């Protein structure tokens, strides 16, 4: 199997975005790309790095797929008035067999930094979200 680094980055970004919104819930928040993906230095033409744009893409994908809402993009820097959707909130507060919430498991997986663990969890969460 190919090492799909962009997919691993997506899982990490999506996890961090969902946790940021969960930790602010129910208040809408501005979520900055650099807070999720790290600092970015635009090139001499003012264009952001592919990594920065991929994180921005994760934000818009989460919105288009129904995990979160936001009112607008702020240039290519942030999303404004972002919040978990009803289904996104239900997904994260759902308790697992271990008694931990999905949010707790996600927080642990993101902090741990293990790509395989995070990938497994994110794929499970996406399957659960589809059935909500």
Tab-separated table of C-alpha atoms in Angstrom, residues 39-93:
chain	number	residue	atom	x	y	z
A	39	UNK	CA	2.782	28.170	10.634
A	40	UNK	CA	2.812	28.917	6.932
A	41	UNK	CA	4.938	31.322	4.958
A	42	UNK	CA	3.383	32.317	1.649
A	43	UNK	CA	5.747	32.291	-1.314
A	44	UNK	CA	6.974	35.371	-3.177
A	45	UNK	CA	3.630	35.545	-5.004
A	46	UNK	CA	1.603	35.402	-1.783
A	47	UNK	CA	0.457	31.827	-2.371
A	48	UNK	CA	0.120	29.482	0.578
A	49	UNK	CA	1.899	26.145	0.811
A	50	UNK	CA	0.159	22.953	-0.318
A	51	UNK	CA	0.047	21.871	3.357
A	52	UNK	CA	-1.824	25.045	4.359
A	53	UNK	CA	-4.263	24.659	1.466
A	54	UNK	CA	-4.845	20.994	2.335
A	55	UNK	CA	-5.858	21.985	5.874
A	56	UNK	CA	-8.189	24.626	4.472
A	57	UNK	CA	-9.594	21.903	2.223
A	58	UNK	CA	-10.218	19.715	5.283
A	59	UNK	CA	-12.222	22.553	6.847
A	60	UNK	CA	-14.386	22.995	3.779
A	61	UNK	CA	-14.815	19.227	3.366
A	62	UNK	CA	-15.997	18.887	6.975
A	63	UNK	CA	-18.510	21.664	6.336
A	64	UNK	CA	-19.725	20.246	3.032
A	65	UNK	CA	-20.054	16.776	4.582
A	66	UNK	CA	-22.162	18.055	7.474
A	67	UNK	CA	-19.747	17.735	10.416
A	68	UNK	CA	-19.596	21.479	11.010
A	69	UNK	CA	-20.949	24.799	9.847
A	70	UNK	CA	-19.264	28.128	9.266
A	71	UNK	CA	-20.420	31.469	7.935
A	72	UNK	CA	-17.505	32.305	5.669
A	73	UNK	CA	-13.889	31.821	4.730
A	74	UNK	CA	-11.587	34.631	5.799
A	75	UNK	CA	-9.324	34.832	2.758
A	76	UNK	CA	-7.429	31.534	2.964
A	77	UNK	CA	-6.598	32.032	6.633
A	78	UNK	CA	-9.593	30.888	8.671
A	79	UNK	CA	-13.271	30.048	8.871
A	80	UNK	CA	-15.587	32.336	10.846
A	81	UNK	CA	-18.472	31.445	13.135
A	82	UNK	CA	-17.593	27.766	12.946
A	83	UNK	CA	-19.484	25.267	15.088
A	84	UNK	CA	-20.154	21.564	15.198
A	85	UNK	CA	-23.341	20.515	13.488
A	86	UNK	CA	-25.952	18.644	15.517
A	87	UNK	CA	-24.743	15.335	14.075
A	88	UNK	CA	-21.096	16.313	14.606
A	89	UNK	CA	-21.813	17.030	18.270
A	90	UNK	CA	-23.714	13.751	18.728
A	91	UNK	CA	-20.815	11.853	17.156
A	92	UNK	CA	-18.274	13.316	19.567
A	93	UNK	CA	-20.310	12.930	22.777
